[in-house]
């Protein structure tokens, strides 16, 4: 009887391990398929392209696009605390206290009180994107001022959605701070590049070019 009990326990443990452990290659497999725009948006922070983003990688990503140490650290903690637990794949247990974000399931982390430019599956919705500028770009048709951005955030608010409001506010204010031009305009092509996932790579590349140029002088 004791042997039977031990065998059952061992079998249960083995099954649990199979269910909770997903090989690194399986998680990285997301990159073997066409990524959704939302996955492309977040993939920049997957620095080793293993399909899992840890806070240290998000910190590195923010530093790579020019954010300071404090802002990068805050962003990593905030984003992973907000999104990490929501993106864990089914039948898998995330490592304790590490708050990883899983690229494959990033659509599960989509919050409310947003622009709706990403749909529930993380796909780009052109009509919603164009609507941002049709409704709120009063000064110029192809850019937003800080005041117009605040107007948009106010309109996007959903009742009793503190999480979504904070998430939306933080994302847009950070984007505006990093990417507004000298006259305070956040340009339409810049916002589009955020949604299609190309902006962060462009910003990192430009910073590298500036550093390389400075070394040659």
mmCIF file of C-alpha atoms in Angstrom:
data_model
loop_
_atom_site.group_PDB
_atom_site.id
_atom_site.type_symbol
_atom_site.label_atom_id
_atom_site.label_comp_id
_atom_site.label_asym_id
_atom_site.label_seq_id
_atom_site.Cartn_x
_atom_site.Cartn_y
_atom_site.Cartn_z
ATOM 1 C CA UNK A 1 0.000 0.000 0.000
ATOM 2 C CA UNK A 2 2.812 2.380 0.881
ATOM 3 C CA UNK A 3 4.513 1.574 -2.430
ATOM 4 C CA UNK A 4 1.260 2.252 -4.305
ATOM 5 C CA UNK A 5 0.842 5.563 -2.497
ATOM 6 C CA UNK A 6 4.417 6.596 -3.276
ATOM 7 C CA UNK A 7 3.964 5.656 -6.927
ATOM 8 C CA UNK A 8 0.785 7.736 -7.157
ATOM 9 C CA UNK A 9 2.519 10.715 -5.572
ATOM 10 C CA UNK A 10 5.425 10.435 -7.964
ATOM 11 C CA UNK A 11 3.059 10.208 -10.926
ATOM 12 C CA UNK A 12 1.107 13.235 -9.750
ATOM 13 C CA UNK A 13 4.328 15.211 -9.336
ATOM 14 C CA UNK A 14 5.481 14.229 -12.802
ATOM 15 C CA UNK A 15 2.174 15.261 -14.375
ATOM 16 C CA UNK A 16 2.238 18.558 -12.514
ATOM 17 C CA UNK A 17 5.759 19.213 -13.744
ATOM 18 C CA UNK A 18 4.716 18.530 -17.324
ATOM 19 C CA UNK A 19 1.779 20.909 -17.012
ATOM 20 C CA UNK A 20 3.684 23.709 -15.302
ATOM 21 C CA UNK A 21 6.980 23.526 -17.143
ATOM 22 C CA UNK A 22 7.121 24.899 -20.666
ATOM 23 C CA UNK A 23 10.482 24.473 -22.413
ATOM 24 C CA UNK A 24 12.349 27.609 -23.422
ATOM 25 C CA UNK A 25 12.094 26.592 -27.078
ATOM 26 C CA UNK A 26 8.311 26.338 -26.856
ATOM 27 C CA UNK A 27 8.012 29.882 -25.510
ATOM 28 C CA UNK A 28 10.424 31.233 -28.118
ATOM 29 C CA UNK A 29 8.363 29.543 -30.836
ATOM 30 C CA UNK A 30 6.207 32.669 -30.941
ATOM 31 C CA UNK A 31 8.921 34.202 -33.142
ATOM 32 C CA UNK A 32 8.536 31.438 -35.732
ATOM 33 C CA UNK A 33 5.147 32.837 -36.676
ATOM 34 C CA UNK A 34 3.823 36.205 -37.784
ATOM 35 C CA UNK A 35 3.597 38.403 -34.711
ATOM 36 C CA UNK A 36 0.553 40.516 -34.036
ATOM 37 C CA UNK A 37 1.198 44.271 -33.861
ATOM 38 C CA UNK A 38 0.842 44.119 -30.072
ATOM 39 C CA UNK A 39 3.412 41.315 -29.884
ATOM 40 C CA UNK A 40 5.746 43.336 -32.107
ATOM 41 C CA UNK A 41 5.245 46.297 -29.789
ATOM 42 C CA UNK A 42 6.363 44.347 -26.716
ATOM 43 C CA UNK A 43 8.979 42.121 -28.407
ATOM 44 C CA UNK A 44 11.571 44.906 -28.333
ATOM 45 C CA UNK A 45 11.905 44.340 -24.601
ATOM 46 C CA UNK A 46 12.503 40.606 -25.053
ATOM 47 C CA UNK A 47 16.214 41.223 -25.316
ATOM 48 C CA UNK A 48 17.231 37.572 -25.723
ATOM 49 C CA UNK A 49 14.168 36.649 -27.816
ATOM 50 C CA UNK A 50 13.212 33.639 -25.703
ATOM 51 C CA UNK A 51 9.528 34.583 -25.597
ATOM 52 C CA UNK A 52 9.655 35.727 -21.972
ATOM 53 C CA UNK A 53 10.364 39.260 -20.790
ATOM 54 C CA UNK A 54 11.736 39.763 -17.277
ATOM 55 C CA UNK A 55 11.877 43.098 -15.437
ATOM 56 C CA UNK A 56 15.632 43.304 -16.014
ATOM 57 C CA UNK A 57 15.056 43.141 -19.774
ATOM 58 C CA UNK A 58 12.407 45.847 -19.640
ATOM 59 C CA UNK A 59 14.842 47.976 -17.659
ATOM 60 C CA UNK A 60 17.516 47.383 -20.319
ATOM 61 C CA UNK A 61 15.027 48.257 -23.061
ATOM 62 C CA UNK A 62 14.069 51.564 -21.482
ATOM 63 C CA UNK A 63 17.703 52.450 -20.960
ATOM 64 C CA UNK A 64 18.364 51.603 -24.621
ATOM 65 C CA UNK A 65 15.818 54.176 -25.812
ATOM 66 C CA UNK A 66 17.211 56.918 -23.614
ATOM 67 C CA UNK A 67 15.337 56.743 -20.305
ATOM 68 C CA UNK A 68 17.199 57.462 -17.095
ATOM 69 C CA UNK A 69 17.954 54.907 -14.408
ATOM 70 C CA UNK A 70 15.082 55.940 -12.143
ATOM 71 C CA UNK A 71 12.434 56.037 -14.864
ATOM 72 C CA UNK A 72 13.632 52.752 -16.350
ATOM 73 C CA UNK A 73 13.491 51.033 -12.963
ATOM 74 C CA UNK A 74 10.045 52.437 -12.177
ATOM 75 C CA UNK A 75 8.726 51.455 -15.626
ATOM 76 C CA UNK A 76 10.005 47.894 -15.268
ATOM 77 C CA UNK A 77 8.369 47.430 -11.857
ATOM 78 C CA UNK A 78 5.120 49.118 -12.905
ATOM 79 C CA UNK A 79 4.718 47.299 -16.230
ATOM 80 C CA UNK A 80 5.550 43.853 -14.897
ATOM 81 C CA UNK A 81 3.375 44.282 -11.834
ATOM 82 C CA UNK A 82 0.501 45.346 -14.071
ATOM 83 C CA UNK A 83 0.904 42.919 -16.971
ATOM 84 C CA UNK A 84 2.984 39.975 -15.819
ATOM 85 C CA UNK A 85 0.369 37.937 -13.923
ATOM 86 C CA UNK A 86 -2.197 38.432 -16.693
ATOM 87 C CA UNK A 87 -0.010 37.018 -19.472
ATOM 88 C CA UNK A 88 0.905 33.668 -17.911
ATOM 89 C CA UNK A 89 -0.079 30.867 -20.348
ATOM 90 C CA UNK A 90 -2.685 28.340 -19.280
ATOM 91 C CA UNK A 91 -1.364 25.239 -17.456
ATOM 92 C CA UNK A 92 1.795 27.078 -16.527
ATOM 93 C CA UNK A 93 3.066 28.558 -13.301
ATOM 94 C CA UNK A 94 5.230 31.665 -13.516
ATOM 95 C CA UNK A 95 8.432 31.834 -11.432
ATOM 96 C CA UNK A 96 7.701 33.294 -8.008
ATOM 97 C CA UNK A 97 8.351 37.023 -7.561
ATOM 98 C CA UNK A 98 9.793 37.445 -11.074
ATOM 99 C CA UNK A 99 6.632 38.733 -12.808
ATOM 100 C CA UNK A 100 7.600 37.662 -16.337
ATOM 101 C CA UNK A 101 5.591 38.851 -19.338
ATOM 102 C CA UNK A 102 4.914 36.194 -21.957
ATOM 103 C CA UNK A 103 5.019 37.551 -25.505
ATOM 104 C CA UNK A 104 2.639 34.897 -26.818
ATOM 105 C CA UNK A 105 -0.098 35.942 -24.401
ATOM 106 C CA UNK A 106 0.445 39.695 -24.258
ATOM 107 C CA UNK A 107 -3.092 40.269 -25.539
ATOM 108 C CA UNK A 108 -4.349 39.029 -22.156
ATOM 109 C CA UNK A 109 -2.678 42.032 -20.543
ATOM 110 C CA UNK A 110 -4.609 44.556 -22.616
ATOM 111 C CA UNK A 111 -6.216 47.057 -20.240
ATOM 112 C CA UNK A 112 -9.347 49.149 -20.466
ATOM 113 C CA UNK A 113 -9.638 52.932 -20.812
ATOM 114 C CA UNK A 114 -7.451 52.760 -23.919
ATOM 115 C CA UNK A 115 -7.755 53.965 -27.501
ATOM 116 C CA UNK A 116 -8.976 50.640 -28.888
ATOM 117 C CA UNK A 117 -6.283 50.676 -31.574
ATOM 118 C CA UNK A 118 -5.413 47.120 -30.567
ATOM 119 C CA UNK A 119 -8.345 44.708 -30.583
ATOM 120 C CA UNK A 120 -8.801 41.862 -28.096
ATOM 121 C CA UNK A 121 -6.314 39.691 -30.039
ATOM 122 C CA UNK A 122 -3.677 42.399 -30.324
ATOM 123 C CA UNK A 123 -4.419 43.270 -33.945
ATOM 124 C CA UNK A 124 -4.180 46.822 -35.287
ATOM 125 C CA UNK A 125 -7.491 48.590 -35.953
ATOM 126 C CA UNK A 126 -6.856 51.384 -38.509
ATOM 127 C CA UNK A 127 -10.194 53.111 -37.911
ATOM 128 C CA UNK A 128 -9.456 53.525 -34.215
ATOM 129 C CA UNK A 129 -6.009 54.882 -34.950
ATOM 130 C CA UNK A 130 -7.314 57.449 -37.412
ATOM 131 C CA UNK A 131 -10.037 58.343 -34.918
ATOM 132 C CA UNK A 132 -7.445 59.555 -32.408
ATOM 133 C CA UNK A 133 -6.394 62.361 -34.729
ATOM 134 C CA UNK A 134 -9.804 63.098 -36.211
ATOM 135 C CA UNK A 135 -11.231 63.670 -32.734
ATOM 136 C CA UNK A 136 -8.343 65.248 -30.869
ATOM 137 C CA UNK A 137 -5.794 66.781 -33.265
ATOM 138 C CA UNK A 138 -7.254 70.308 -33.276
ATOM 139 C CA UNK A 139 -4.065 72.298 -33.838
ATOM 140 C CA UNK A 140 -2.547 70.137 -36.561
ATOM 141 C CA UNK A 141 -4.199 67.173 -38.309
ATOM 142 C CA UNK A 142 -1.082 65.018 -38.015
ATOM 143 C CA UNK A 143 0.007 65.634 -34.417
ATOM 144 C CA UNK A 144 -1.170 66.000 -30.824
ATOM 145 C CA UNK A 145 -0.292 68.680 -28.301
ATOM 146 C CA UNK A 146 -0.026 67.891 -24.600
ATOM 147 C CA UNK A 147 -3.461 69.431 -24.044
ATOM 148 C CA UNK A 148 -5.008 67.377 -26.843
ATOM 149 C CA UNK A 149 -3.415 64.237 -25.430
ATOM 150 C CA UNK A 150 -5.018 64.968 -22.060
ATOM 151 C CA UNK A 151 -8.358 65.419 -23.815
ATOM 152 C CA UNK A 152 -8.011 61.985 -25.406
ATOM 153 C CA UNK A 153 -7.084 60.342 -22.118
ATOM 154 C CA UNK A 154 -10.084 61.949 -20.458
ATOM 155 C CA UNK A 155 -12.430 60.665 -23.151
ATOM 156 C CA UNK A 156 -10.988 57.133 -22.991
ATOM 157 C CA UNK A 157 -11.712 56.761 -19.285
ATOM 158 C CA UNK A 158 -14.064 53.951 -18.358
ATOM 159 C CA UNK A 159 -16.053 54.003 -15.086
ATOM 160 C CA UNK A 160 -14.373 52.264 -12.134
ATOM 161 C CA UNK A 161 -11.333 51.322 -14.203
ATOM 162 C CA UNK A 162 -8.468 52.594 -12.082
ATOM 163 C CA UNK A 163 -6.023 50.047 -13.499
ATOM 164 C CA UNK A 164 -6.805 50.963 -17.088
ATOM 165 C CA UNK A 165 -6.718 54.703 -16.419
ATOM 166 C CA UNK A 166 -3.333 54.514 -14.721
ATOM 167 C CA UNK A 167 -1.958 52.241 -17.448
ATOM 168 C CA UNK A 168 -3.175 54.453 -20.280
ATOM 169 C CA UNK A 169 -2.028 57.661 -18.620
ATOM 170 C CA UNK A 170 1.451 56.287 -17.910
ATOM 171 C CA UNK A 171 1.956 54.885 -21.407
ATOM 172 C CA UNK A 172 0.884 58.008 -23.261
ATOM 173 C CA UNK A 173 2.639 60.473 -20.967
ATOM 174 C CA UNK A 174 5.889 58.532 -21.265
ATOM 175 C CA UNK A 175 5.559 58.456 -25.046
ATOM 176 C CA UNK A 176 4.873 62.185 -25.144
ATOM 177 C CA UNK A 177 7.822 62.941 -22.883
ATOM 178 C CA UNK A 178 10.226 60.889 -25.010
ATOM 179 C CA UNK A 179 8.982 61.703 -28.497
ATOM 180 C CA UNK A 180 7.429 65.168 -28.655
ATOM 181 C CA UNK A 181 9.221 67.600 -30.929
ATOM 182 C CA UNK A 182 10.700 70.955 -29.902
ATOM 183 C CA UNK A 183 7.307 72.611 -30.350
ATOM 184 C CA UNK A 184 5.506 70.111 -28.134
ATOM 185 C CA UNK A 185 3.876 68.043 -30.893
ATOM 186 C CA UNK A 186 3.594 64.253 -30.817
ATOM 187 C CA UNK A 187 3.484 63.298 -34.480
ATOM 188 C CA UNK A 188 1.113 60.814 -36.066
ATOM 189 C CA UNK A 189 3.874 58.745 -37.667
ATOM 190 C CA UNK A 190 5.546 58.413 -34.262
ATOM 191 C CA UNK A 191 2.354 57.102 -32.692
ATOM 192 C CA UNK A 192 1.864 54.700 -35.598
ATOM 193 C CA UNK A 193 5.411 53.428 -35.096
ATOM 194 C CA UNK A 194 4.571 52.656 -31.464
ATOM 195 C CA UNK A 195 1.642 50.533 -32.539
ATOM 196 C CA UNK A 196 3.483 48.639 -35.286
ATOM 197 C CA UNK A 197 6.467 47.949 -33.019
ATOM 198 C CA UNK A 198 9.125 49.836 -34.979
ATOM 199 C CA UNK A 199 9.585 52.953 -32.834
ATOM 200 C CA UNK A 200 11.676 51.473 -30.023
ATOM 201 C CA UNK A 201 14.096 49.780 -32.413
ATOM 202 C CA UNK A 202 14.468 53.050 -34.320
ATOM 203 C CA UNK A 203 15.161 54.972 -31.113
ATOM 204 C CA UNK A 204 17.778 52.453 -29.977
ATOM 205 C CA UNK A 205 19.445 52.477 -33.382
ATOM 206 C CA UNK A 206 19.600 56.274 -33.465
ATOM 207 C CA UNK A 207 21.142 56.416 -29.993
ATOM 208 C CA UNK A 208 23.789 53.901 -31.026
ATOM 209 C CA UNK A 209 24.606 55.944 -34.116
ATOM 210 C CA UNK A 210 24.978 59.090 -32.020
ATOM 211 C CA UNK A 211 27.348 57.324 -29.617
ATOM 212 C CA UNK A 212 29.402 55.872 -32.451
ATOM 213 C CA UNK A 213 29.630 59.286 -34.092
ATOM 214 C CA UNK A 214 30.763 60.864 -30.822
ATOM 215 C CA UNK A 215 33.528 58.274 -30.440
ATOM 216 C CA UNK A 216 34.942 59.132 -33.861
ATOM 217 C CA UNK A 217 35.286 62.838 -33.037
#
